[in-house]
Coordinates of C-alpha atoms and ligand atoms in Angstrom, one line a residue:
M1 CA -0.2 0.2 0.0
F2 CA 0.8 3.4 -0.7
I3 CA 1.2 5.3 2.3
A4 CA -0.1 8.9 2.9
A5 CA 2.2 10.5 5.2
K6 CA 1.2 10.7 8.9
G7 CA -1.1 13.7 9.0
A8 CA -2.4 13.8 5.3
K9 CA -6.0 14.7 4.7
K10 CA -7.0 11.1 2.7
I11 CA -7.1 11.0 -1.0
N12 CA -10.8 10.9 -2.0
K13 CA -10.8 11.9 -5.8
M14 CA -7.2 10.9 -8.0
P15 CA -5.4 14.5 -8.7
K16 CA -3.9 14.7 -12.0
T17 CA -0.4 15.3 -11.3
L18 CA 2.6 13.2 -10.0
R19 CA 5.6 15.4 -8.2
L20 CA 8.7 13.7 -8.2
V21 CA 10.2 15.0 -4.3
L22 CA 13.9 12.9 -4.6
G23 CA 15.9 12.3 -1.5
D24 CA 17.9 15.5 -0.9
Q25 CA 15.8 17.8 -2.5
L26 CA 14.2 18.8 0.9
N27 CA 13.4 22.3 0.2
I28 CA 10.2 23.8 1.7
N29 CA 10.7 27.4 0.5
H30 CA 10.4 25.7 -3.2
T31 CA 7.7 27.5 -5.3
W32 CA 5.9 24.6 -5.9
F33 CA 5.1 24.7 -1.9
K34 CA 4.1 27.9 -2.0
T35 CA 0.1 27.4 -3.0
V36 CA -2.0 24.0 -1.6
N37 CA -3.7 22.5 -4.8
D38 CA -6.0 19.4 -4.8
E39 CA -5.1 18.8 -8.2
V40 CA -1.4 17.7 -7.5
T41 CA 0.1 15.0 -5.9
Y42 CA 3.8 15.2 -4.3
V43 CA 5.5 11.5 -3.8
L44 CA 8.7 11.0 -1.7
M45 CA 10.6 7.4 -1.8
E46 CA 12.6 5.2 0.1
T47 CA 14.3 3.1 -2.2
R48 CA 17.5 -0.5 -3.0
S49 CA 18.2 2.3 -5.9
E50 CA 19.7 4.6 -4.4
T51 CA 21.3 2.8 -0.9
D52 CA 22.1 -0.2 -2.7
Y53 CA 24.1 1.8 -5.5
V54 CA 27.4 1.9 -3.5
V55 CA 27.6 1.1 0.6
H56 CA 26.6 4.0 2.9
H57 CA 27.2 5.0 6.2
I58 CA 24.6 4.5 8.3
Q59 CA 23.6 7.3 9.6
K60 CA 23.9 9.1 5.8
V61 CA 20.5 6.6 5.2
I62 CA 19.2 7.1 8.6
G63 CA 19.9 11.5 7.4
F64 CA 18.1 10.9 4.2
F65 CA 14.9 9.0 5.3
S66 CA 14.4 10.4 8.0
G67 CA 14.5 13.7 6.7
M68 CA 12.2 12.7 4.0
R69 CA 10.1 11.2 6.2
L70 CA 9.7 14.3 8.4
F71 CA 9.1 16.3 5.0
A72 CA 6.6 13.9 3.9
Q73 CA 4.9 15.1 6.9
A74 CA 6.0 18.7 6.4
L75 CA 3.8 19.2 3.2
S76 CA 0.9 16.8 4.6
A77 CA 0.3 19.7 8.1
K78 CA 1.0 23.0 5.2
G79 CA -2.3 20.5 3.5
H80 CA -0.7 19.0 0.7
Q81 CA -1.7 15.6 -0.9
V82 CA 1.4 13.3 -0.2
L83 CA 2.2 10.0 -1.3
Y84 CA 5.4 8.0 1.0
L85 CA 7.1 5.2 0.0
K86 CA 8.8 3.2 3.1
I87 CA 11.6 0.8 2.4
N88 CA 10.0 -1.8 3.3
D89 CA 6.5 -1.7 1.7
S90 CA 5.0 -4.2 -0.1
I91 CA 4.3 -3.2 -3.4
N92 CA 7.3 -0.7 -3.4
L93 CA 8.9 -1.7 -6.6
Q94 CA 12.6 -0.2 -5.1
A95 CA 13.5 2.1 -8.2
I96 CA 12.2 5.6 -8.7
D97 CA 11.4 4.8 -12.1
L98 CA 9.7 1.8 -11.4
N99 CA 7.6 3.4 -8.8
C100 CA 6.4 6.1 -10.2
R101 CA 5.1 4.6 -13.9
Q102 CA 3.9 1.7 -11.2
L103 CA 2.0 5.0 -9.5
I104 CA 1.0 6.9 -13.0
R105 CA -0.7 3.8 -14.1
Q106 CA -2.2 3.3 -11.6
Y107 CA -3.6 6.5 -10.6
G108 CA -4.0 7.2 -14.0
F109 CA -2.0 10.6 -13.5
E110 CA -2.5 13.0 -16.5
K111 CA 1.6 14.6 -16.2
F112 CA 4.3 14.1 -14.4
E113 CA 6.8 17.0 -12.4
Y114 CA 9.7 16.7 -11.8
Q115 CA 13.0 18.8 -10.1
L116 CA 16.3 19.2 -11.8
P117 CA 18.0 16.4 -10.0
D118 CA 22.0 17.6 -9.1
E119 CA 23.1 14.5 -10.1
Y120 CA 24.0 13.1 -13.4
R121 CA 22.8 9.4 -13.3
M122 CA 19.5 10.7 -12.1
D123 CA 19.3 13.2 -14.7
V124 CA 19.7 10.7 -16.9
L125 CA 17.6 7.9 -16.0
L126 CA 14.1 10.9 -15.5
T127 CA 15.1 12.0 -18.9
A128 CA 14.5 8.5 -20.2
F129 CA 11.7 7.5 -17.8
C130 CA 10.3 10.6 -19.5
E131 CA 10.5 10.3 -23.0
N132 CA 9.6 6.8 -22.1
I133 CA 5.9 7.7 -20.5
D134 CA 2.7 8.6 -22.4
I135 CA 1.9 11.8 -20.6
P136 CA 3.1 15.2 -20.5
S137 CA 6.1 16.3 -18.0
Q138 CA 7.8 18.6 -17.0
A139 CA 11.3 19.5 -15.2
C140 CA 12.0 22.9 -13.1
D141 CA 14.9 24.2 -10.9
T142 CA 15.1 23.2 -7.3
E143 CA 15.6 27.2 -6.6
H144 CA 18.9 26.4 -4.4
F145 CA 22.3 27.0 -6.5
Y146 CA 23.5 30.6 -7.0
T147 CA 24.6 29.1 -10.8
S148 CA 23.1 27.0 -13.4
R149 CA 24.4 24.0 -14.3
E150 CA 25.8 25.9 -17.4
E151 CA 26.8 29.3 -15.9
L152 CA 30.3 28.1 -14.5
G153 CA 30.9 26.7 -18.7
L154 CA 30.2 30.1 -20.3
L155 CA 32.1 32.2 -18.0
F156 CA 35.4 29.9 -19.1
K157 CA 34.4 29.7 -22.2
G158 CA 37.0 29.5 -25.0
K159 CA 39.7 29.4 -22.2
N160 CA 42.1 26.7 -21.6
S161 CA 42.0 26.2 -18.3
F162 CA 39.8 27.1 -15.0
L163 CA 40.4 29.0 -12.2
M164 CA 38.2 28.6 -8.5
E165 CA 39.1 32.3 -7.7
T166 CA 38.3 34.0 -11.2
F167 CA 34.6 32.1 -10.3
Y168 CA 35.3 33.2 -7.1
R169 CA 35.4 36.4 -7.5
Y170 CA 33.1 36.4 -10.0
M171 CA 30.6 36.2 -7.9
R172 CA 31.7 37.8 -5.6
K173 CA 30.9 40.1 -8.0
K174 CA 27.5 39.6 -9.5
H175 CA 26.2 38.9 -6.3
H176 CA 27.5 41.7 -4.4
I177 CA 28.6 39.6 -1.5
L178 CA 31.6 41.4 0.6
M179 CA 31.7 44.0 -1.7
E180 CA 31.9 48.4 -1.4
G181 CA 31.0 49.1 -4.6
S182 CA 32.7 47.3 -7.4
N183 CA 35.6 46.4 -5.2
P184 CA 36.3 43.6 -2.2
L185 CA 35.8 44.5 1.5
H186 CA 38.7 45.6 2.8
G187 CA 40.2 45.5 -0.6
R188 CA 41.1 41.9 -1.5
W189 CA 39.6 38.9 -2.5
N190 CA 40.6 36.5 -1.0
F191 CA 42.5 36.3 3.1
D192 CA 43.0 32.4 2.9
A193 CA 47.1 33.5 3.7
E194 CA 45.4 34.4 7.5
N195 CA 43.4 31.0 7.7
R196 CA 46.0 28.1 8.3
K197 CA 46.9 28.1 12.0
K198 CA 48.0 25.6 14.3
L199 CA 45.4 24.8 17.4
P200 CA 48.0 25.6 20.3
R201 CA 48.8 22.7 22.2
D202 CA 46.9 23.3 25.5
F203 CA 44.0 24.1 23.6
K204 CA 40.2 23.0 25.2
S205 CA 37.7 22.7 22.6
T206 CA 33.5 23.5 22.6
P207 CA 31.3 21.1 22.5
P208 CA 29.9 20.3 19.1
L209 CA 26.0 20.9 19.1
L210 CA 24.6 17.3 18.6
F211 CA 20.9 17.2 18.3
A212 CA 19.7 13.7 20.3
N213 CA 17.3 13.0 17.5
N214 CA 14.9 9.1 18.7
V215 CA 15.7 7.3 15.3
N216 CA 15.0 4.0 16.0
E217 CA 12.3 3.1 13.7
V218 CA 13.7 4.4 10.8
Y219 CA 16.4 2.5 12.1
A220 CA 14.6 -0.6 12.3
D221 CA 13.4 -0.2 8.8
I222 CA 17.1 -0.3 7.6
K223 CA 17.9 -3.7 9.4
V224 CA 14.7 -5.8 8.7
A225 CA 14.9 -4.2 5.0
G226 CA 18.9 -6.1 4.4
I227 CA 20.7 -2.7 3.7
T228 CA 24.3 -2.9 4.1
T229 CA 25.8 0.1 6.1
I230 CA 28.9 1.1 7.1
G231 CA 30.2 2.8 10.5
N232 CA 28.1 3.2 13.6
V233 CA 25.6 5.0 14.8
N234 CA 23.7 5.6 18.5
P235 CA 19.7 5.6 16.9
D236 CA 18.7 6.3 20.4
E237 CA 20.6 10.2 20.0
Y238 CA 21.6 10.8 16.4
L239 CA 23.4 13.7 16.0
W240 CA 22.4 15.2 12.2
P241 CA 19.6 17.9 11.6
I242 CA 17.2 15.8 10.2
N243 CA 14.7 18.7 9.4
R244 CA 14.8 22.1 8.6
K245 CA 14.3 23.9 12.3
Q246 CA 17.5 21.8 13.6
S247 CA 19.2 23.0 10.6
L248 CA 18.5 26.1 11.1
T249 CA 19.2 25.9 14.8
L250 CA 22.5 24.2 13.4
L251 CA 24.0 27.6 11.7
N252 CA 23.2 30.1 14.1
H253 CA 25.2 27.6 16.3
F254 CA 27.8 27.8 13.5
A255 CA 27.5 32.3 13.4
E256 CA 27.6 32.0 17.1
V257 CA 30.3 30.4 19.0
C258 CA 32.5 28.9 15.6
L259 CA 32.3 31.4 13.1
P260 CA 34.7 33.8 15.0
L261 CA 37.2 31.0 14.8
F262 CA 36.3 29.3 12.3
G263 CA 39.0 30.5 9.2
T264 CA 41.9 30.8 12.0
Y265 CA 41.9 27.1 12.6
Q266 CA 39.9 25.7 9.2
D267 CA 43.1 23.7 8.7
A268 CA 44.2 22.4 11.5
M269 CA 43.6 18.9 13.3
A270 CA 44.0 16.9 16.3
P271 CA 43.3 14.0 18.3
R272 CA 39.5 13.6 18.9
E273 CA 38.5 17.3 17.4
W274 CA 36.4 16.0 14.7
S275 CA 34.2 18.8 14.4
L276 CA 35.9 22.1 15.5
F277 CA 35.0 25.0 14.1
H278 CA 33.2 23.6 11.3
S279 CA 29.8 24.2 10.6
R280 CA 29.2 21.1 9.8
L281 CA 25.8 22.5 7.7
S282 CA 26.9 20.3 4.4
F283 CA 24.2 18.0 5.3
S284 CA 21.4 20.1 5.5
L285 CA 22.9 22.6 2.4
N286 CA 23.4 19.3 0.3
T287 CA 19.6 18.4 1.0
K288 CA 18.4 21.4 0.6
M289 CA 16.9 21.7 4.3
I290 CA 18.2 24.8 3.7
S291 CA 19.7 27.4 1.1
P292 CA 22.6 28.6 0.6
Q293 CA 21.6 31.8 0.4
E294 CA 20.5 32.1 4.3
V295 CA 24.0 30.5 5.4
I296 CA 25.8 33.7 3.9
A297 CA 23.4 36.2 5.2
R298 CA 22.7 34.5 8.4
V299 CA 26.8 34.6 8.2
I300 CA 27.1 38.1 7.1
E301 CA 24.0 39.3 9.8
E302 CA 26.5 38.0 12.0
Y303 CA 29.5 39.4 11.3
H304 CA 27.9 43.0 11.1
K305 CA 26.6 42.5 14.6
R306 CA 30.0 41.3 16.2
P307 CA 32.1 43.8 13.7
T308 CA 35.1 44.1 16.2
E309 CA 34.8 39.7 18.0
I310 CA 34.7 38.4 14.0
E311 CA 37.8 39.1 12.4
Y312 CA 36.8 39.4 8.7
H313 CA 39.0 36.5 7.2
Q314 CA 37.0 34.7 9.1
V315 CA 34.1 35.3 7.0
E316 CA 35.2 36.1 3.5
G317 CA 37.0 32.0 4.3
F318 CA 33.2 30.6 4.7
V319 CA 31.7 33.2 2.3
R320 CA 34.6 31.1 -0.2
Q321 CA 33.4 28.2 0.2
I322 CA 30.0 28.5 -0.2
I323 CA 29.8 30.9 -2.8
G324 CA 33.4 30.1 -4.0
W325 CA 34.4 25.9 -4.1
R326 CA 29.8 25.2 -3.8
E327 CA 29.5 26.6 -7.0
Y328 CA 32.5 26.1 -8.7
M329 CA 32.7 22.2 -8.3
R330 CA 28.9 21.8 -9.2
G331 CA 29.7 23.8 -12.3
I332 CA 32.3 21.5 -12.8
Y333 CA 30.3 18.9 -12.6
W334 CA 28.0 19.8 -15.0
L335 CA 30.1 20.3 -17.5
K336 CA 32.7 17.4 -17.8
M337 CA 30.7 14.6 -17.0
P338 CA 29.6 12.1 -17.6
E339 CA 33.7 11.3 -19.0
Y340 CA 34.2 13.0 -15.4
S341 CA 33.8 9.9 -13.4
T342 CA 36.0 8.0 -15.6
L343 CA 38.9 9.5 -15.8
N344 CA 42.2 8.4 -14.3
A345 CA 45.3 10.7 -15.7
L346 CA 48.0 9.5 -13.5
E347 CA 46.7 6.3 -14.4
H348 CA 46.9 4.6 -10.9
T349 CA 45.8 1.3 -10.7
N350 CA 46.2 0.0 -6.6
E351 CA 43.8 -1.4 -4.3
L352 CA 42.6 1.0 -1.1
P353 CA 44.0 -0.6 2.0
A354 CA 41.7 -2.9 3.7
W355 CA 41.6 0.0 7.1
Y356 CA 40.7 2.6 5.2
W357 CA 37.4 0.5 6.5
D358 CA 37.8 0.0 10.4
G359 CA 41.1 2.6 10.5
Q360 CA 43.3 0.2 12.1
T361 CA 46.4 1.4 11.0
N362 CA 49.6 2.7 13.2
M363 CA 49.8 5.2 11.2
K364 CA 47.3 8.0 13.6
C365 CA 46.6 10.4 11.1
L366 CA 44.6 8.2 9.1
S367 CA 43.1 6.3 11.9
D368 CA 42.1 9.4 13.9
C369 CA 40.5 10.8 10.8
I370 CA 38.6 6.9 9.4
R371 CA 37.2 6.2 13.4
Q372 CA 35.7 9.8 13.8
S373 CA 34.4 9.2 10.0
L374 CA 33.2 5.9 10.7
D375 CA 31.9 7.2 14.3
Y376 CA 30.4 10.4 12.9
G377 CA 30.1 10.5 8.9
Y378 CA 32.1 13.0 9.0
A379 CA 35.3 14.5 9.2
H380 CA 36.6 18.3 8.0
H381 CA 38.2 19.6 4.7
I382 CA 42.2 19.1 5.6
Q383 CA 41.6 16.0 7.4
R384 CA 39.4 14.7 3.8
L385 CA 42.2 16.3 1.2
M386 CA 45.3 15.9 3.5
V387 CA 45.2 13.1 4.8
T388 CA 42.7 9.8 3.5
G389 CA 42.6 11.3 0.4
N390 CA 46.8 13.0 0.3
F391 CA 48.1 8.9 1.5
A392 CA 45.6 7.6 -1.3
L393 CA 46.6 9.3 -4.0
L394 CA 50.3 9.3 -2.6
A395 CA 49.9 5.3 -2.6
G396 CA 48.6 5.1 -6.4
T397 CA 45.1 3.8 -5.0
H398 CA 42.5 3.0 -8.2
P399 CA 40.1 6.8 -8.4
D400 CA 37.2 4.1 -8.4
E401 CA 38.4 3.3 -4.9
V402 CA 38.8 6.1 -3.6
D403 CA 35.2 7.1 -5.1
K404 CA 33.1 4.6 -3.4
W405 CA 34.8 5.4 0.4
Y406 CA 34.2 9.3 -0.5
L407 CA 30.8 8.1 -1.4
G408 CA 30.2 5.8 1.0
I409 CA 31.1 7.1 4.0
Y410 CA 29.9 10.6 4.8
V411 CA 26.9 12.1 5.1
D412 CA 27.2 15.0 2.5
A413 CA 27.9 12.9 -0.1
L414 CA 26.8 13.2 -3.3
D415 CA 28.0 12.5 -6.8
W416 CA 28.0 15.9 -7.6
V417 CA 30.1 17.0 -4.7
E418 CA 31.8 13.9 -3.9
I419 CA 33.5 13.5 -7.2
T420 CA 34.7 16.5 -8.0
N421 CA 36.3 17.0 -5.1
T422 CA 37.6 13.3 -4.8
R423 CA 39.1 12.0 -9.0
G424 CA 39.4 16.5 -9.0
M425 CA 40.9 18.0 -6.1
S426 CA 41.8 15.2 -4.2
Q427 CA 42.8 12.7 -6.8
F428 CA 44.7 14.9 -9.3
A429 CA 42.7 11.7 -11.7
D430 CA 41.4 14.8 -13.6
G431 CA 44.9 15.9 -15.1
G432 CA 44.3 19.4 -13.8
I433 CA 41.1 20.7 -14.4
V434 CA 40.0 21.6 -10.3
A435 CA 43.5 21.5 -9.0
T436 CA 46.8 23.1 -10.4
K437 CA 48.6 20.8 -8.5
P438 CA 48.3 17.5 -7.0
Y439 CA 47.4 17.7 -3.3
V440 CA 50.2 15.1 -1.7
S441 CA 52.3 16.2 1.4
S442 CA 54.8 14.2 3.3
A443 CA 54.1 13.7 7.3
A444 CA 56.2 17.9 7.5
Y445 CA 52.8 18.9 6.6
I446 CA 50.2 16.7 8.8
D447 CA 52.7 17.6 11.6
K448 CA 52.3 21.5 10.9
M449 CA 48.8 21.4 10.9
S450 CA 47.9 18.8 13.4
H451 CA 49.3 17.3 16.9
Y452 CA 48.8 14.2 15.4
C453 CA 52.2 13.0 14.4
A454 CA 53.0 13.7 18.1
T455 CA 51.3 9.9 19.3
C456 CA 52.3 8.2 16.3
Y457 CA 53.5 5.0 16.4
Y458 CA 55.6 6.0 12.9
D459 CA 58.4 8.7 13.3
K460 CA 57.8 11.6 11.6
S461 CA 61.0 13.2 11.1
K462 CA 63.4 9.1 9.1
K463 CA 62.3 8.7 5.4
T464 CA 63.5 5.6 5.7
G465 CA 64.0 2.8 8.1
E466 CA 62.2 0.8 11.5
K467 CA 59.2 3.0 12.3
A468 CA 59.7 5.5 9.4
C469 CA 56.2 7.6 8.5
P470 CA 55.5 6.1 4.9
F471 CA 54.2 9.4 3.9
N472 CA 58.0 10.3 3.9
S473 CA 59.2 7.7 1.4
F474 CA 55.4 7.4 -0.2
Y475 CA 56.1 11.5 -1.4
W476 CA 59.1 10.9 -3.2
H477 CA 58.5 8.1 -4.7
F478 CA 54.7 10.3 -5.7
L479 CA 57.1 12.8 -7.3
S480 CA 59.5 10.6 -8.8
R481 CA 56.9 8.2 -10.8
H482 CA 55.4 11.1 -12.4
E483 CA 57.9 12.8 -13.0
E484 CA 57.8 13.8 -16.3
Q485 CA 54.2 14.7 -16.2
F486 CA 55.4 17.0 -12.7
K487 CA 59.1 18.7 -13.2
T488 CA 57.3 21.1 -15.3
N489 CA 54.8 22.4 -12.9
A490 CA 56.2 25.4 -11.6
R491 CA 54.1 25.4 -8.1
M492 CA 56.1 22.1 -8.3
S493 CA 59.9 22.2 -9.4
M494 CA 61.1 23.7 -5.8
M495 CA 60.4 20.0 -4.8
Y496 CA 61.8 18.8 -8.0
N497 CA 64.8 20.7 -6.9
V498 CA 65.4 19.2 -3.5
W499 CA 64.8 15.6 -5.4
Y500 CA 67.4 16.1 -7.6
K501 CA 69.5 17.8 -4.5
Y502 CA 70.0 14.0 -2.6
D503 CA 72.3 11.2 -4.0
D504 CA 71.9 7.9 -6.2
T505 CA 72.2 6.1 -3.5
Q506 CA 69.6 8.3 -1.0
R507 CA 67.1 8.2 -3.8
Q508 CA 66.7 4.3 -4.2
E509 CA 67.2 4.4 -0.6
I510 CA 63.7 6.3 -0.5
L511 CA 62.4 4.2 -3.2
T512 CA 63.4 0.9 -1.6
Q513 CA 61.2 2.2 1.3
A514 CA 58.6 3.4 -0.4
E515 CA 58.1 -0.5 -2.5
H516 CA 58.5 -2.2 0.7
Y517 CA 55.1 -0.7 2.1
L518 CA 53.7 -0.7 -1.0
Q519 CA 53.7 -4.2 -0.8
N520 CA 52.9 -4.4 2.5
I521 CA 50.1 -2.1 2.7
H522 CA 47.4 -3.8 4.5
Q523 CA 49.8 -3.6 7.1
L524 CA 51.3 -0.1 7.7
Ligands
FAD1 P1 32.4 24.2 6.6 O1 33.6 23.7 6.6 O2 32.1 24.4 7.3 O3 32.4 24.9 4.9 C1 31.6 24.9 4.9 C2 30.6 24.5 3.7 O4 31.0 24.9 2.6 C3 30.3 23.4 3.5 O5 29.3 22.7 4.3 C4 30.1 22.9 2.7 O6 29.1 23.1 1.6 C5 31.3 24.4 1.3 N1 32.4 23.6 0.6 C6 33.9 23.5 1.5 N2 34.5 23.2 0.9 C7 34.1 22.5 -0.2 C8 34.4 21.9 -1.0 N3 35.5 21.5 -1.1 N4 33.4 21.5 -2.1 C9 32.2 22.2 -1.6 N5 31.4 22.1 -1.0 C10 32.8 22.9 -0.3 N6 31.4 18.5 0.5 C11 30.2 17.9 0.1 O7 29.8 18.7 0.9 N7 29.3 16.2 0.0 C12 31.0 15.6 -0.6 O8 30.8 14.7 -0.3 C13 32.3 16.1 0.0 N8 33.4 15.1 -0.3 C14 35.0 15.7 0.0 C15 35.9 14.7 -0.7 C16 36.8 15.2 -0.5 C17 37.8 13.5 -1.4 C18 37.2 16.3 -0.2 C19 38.8 16.7 -0.6 C20 36.3 17.0 -0.3 C21 35.1 17.2 -0.3 N9 33.7 17.9 0.2 C22 32.7 17.0 0.7 C23 34.4 19.3 0.5 C24 34.3 19.7 1.7 O9 35.5 18.3 2.5 C25 32.6 19.5 3.0 O10 32.0 19.6 1.9 C26 33.1 19.7 4.2 O11 34.1 19.1 4.8 C27 32.0 19.2 4.6 O12 32.1 20.0 6.2 P2 31.0 21.2 6.8 O13 29.7 21.7 6.4 O14 31.8 21.4 8.5 O15 31.8 22.6 5.9
SF4_2 FE1 50.8 10.2 9.7 FE2 53.0 9.8 9.9 FE3 52.9 11.8 11.5 FE4 52.2 9.4 11.8 S1 54.3 10.3 11.5 S2 51.0 10.6 12.0 S3 51.6 8.4 9.8 S4 51.3 12.2 9.2

C-alpha cells in the first residue's frame, strides 16, 4: 500500500499531476509548495536503487530517510497531498522510475513533474523515464543554488583552464557579497593567508552542537530491509539535523559560536577533535533543508552584529567555501560529466588499503580520521584532502576505489560534490581541471597542521628505516614516478629541486622503502 504521510488528508479523488521529490530536494521554500493545489500529488520514496549504488554509512541512510519522512509530514501539515513509500512497503518496486510508472498507471495521473536532479545518473534516469511515458512531463529548477548548471561553462568559454579564484570573484561581484561598490571589502578578495593556524597545545575544544534524535523506527526499517551499511550509530541520539528547524539551529550555532575562529583553524587537526569550528552544515545544505543564500546572509549578519569580535578573514574564508568552492564544483560537474567519472590521468591502479574500512592502522593521522568518519560520518575538509585523500593518492590508488569510499562514508556525500572533490581536487585524476597541482605532502605538512604525529607509532622525521613515516617515502615515490608529468609544473619545481639534491643512493633507499611499504600496505 502507498502510505499517505502522517497527518495527510485522505486522498479522495485521484489528482492530475504527480510531482516527484527526491531525497536531496527537501526545500520547503520551493515555489511548488507555496500554494496548495488539490490537483497535485507529491511523492517521496525510499528505494534500494538509492541505498545500494554504493555502500553508505548507516548515519547517511538514516539521515536521508528521516529527513524525507519529516519533510513529507511537513508538506502534509501544510495541506499538500503526499504519497510516501517506505523501504519495506510490499508494493515498493525499489527503483524511482519503476515506482513512478506504477503510480501513473495505477492512479491515472495525467502529468509528471520533477525538479532537476543534482546527480548525473538521476538526470539520465529521469530524462529517459519521461521519454518513455505517455503523459506530458516537465522539469523545473530546484531553486537552491546561486548558479545554473551551465553558468561556469559560459564564464570560462574559450578558455583553456579553469580557476576557482576567477569564478569566486565573478560570484562576489554578481551577487554583491562582501563588496564595497565594485571593489572587494577590505581591499582584497582572498584572506586565505590568515587562515592556516595550528591549534595551540593547550587547546580546549567547545563541544559541537549535536541533536539527540530518536531514529529507532527508521533504523529498524533499514535493518529489516537488510541494507548493507558501514559505520556506527546510536539510534537513540542521532546527531545530525533531520529537519529545517534543526538545520537553522545548527546554522545559528555556527554563526554565534564557531564563526569567530572558523577561518583561523580551518585547516587545523588534532586527535579526537572531529569538528572543531566547522559548520557541519553540508548535510543540511546538500539535502536543501537550508539554502546557501540563507547561510551566507546569516553569517554576514553575525559579522555586522559583532564587528570587533569577528575578524573579517573568518567570514571571507567561509563565504568562499559556499559561493566559491561549492558552486564551482557543481559547475565543473555539469560541464564535464559523464566523462569526469572515469578519468584516471595518473593511471593509478592500486587497491584501497583494507584498513580504510575499519581504521585499524598504526598511522595515527589516518586511524583518527577514519575512525571519526566511521563514528560520525564526517571529517572536515583538510582531513579528507590532506590525510585520507593524500595517502590514497601517494599510494597510487585507483580513483574508482577512492570515490567509492568517499561516496559511501560521509553523510554529505552526493556524486556532484563528492566526485569533483575526490577524483578532481584530491586525486588529480582529472589531470588538473580542478587543482593546479596534486595535493600531496609528506609528514611535514600533517605535523605542521596537527597534533597527530606526537603520539604516532611512526617517526615523522624518518624517511627510511624502522618506523619511518610512510608519508615521507611515499611522497618522493610519487614525485619520482610522475616526474615527467610534474617536473615542469611551476608550483612543484621547488620540490623536484630538493629531490635532485639527494644523491643516487639516498634516492634509491627512499624508493626502496616506499616499495616495501606499498607491498605491505594492508599491514601499515
Ligand atoms: P565547513 O568547513 O564548515 O564549510 C562550509 C561549507 O562550505 C560546507 O558545508 C560545504 O557546503 C562548503 N564547502 C567547503 N569546501 C567545499 C568543497 N571543496 N566543495 C564543495 N563545498 C565545499 N563536500 C560535500 O558536501 N560532499 C562530499 O561528498 C564531499 N566530498 C569531499 C571529498 C574530498 C576528498 C574532499 C577533499 C572534500 C569533499 N567535500 C565534500 C568538501 C568538504 O570537505 C565538505 O563540504 C566539508 O568538509 C563539509 O563540512 P562542513 O559543513 O563542516 O564544512
Ligand atoms: Fe601520520 Fe606520519 Fe604523522 Fe604518523 S608520523 S601521524 S603516519 S604523518
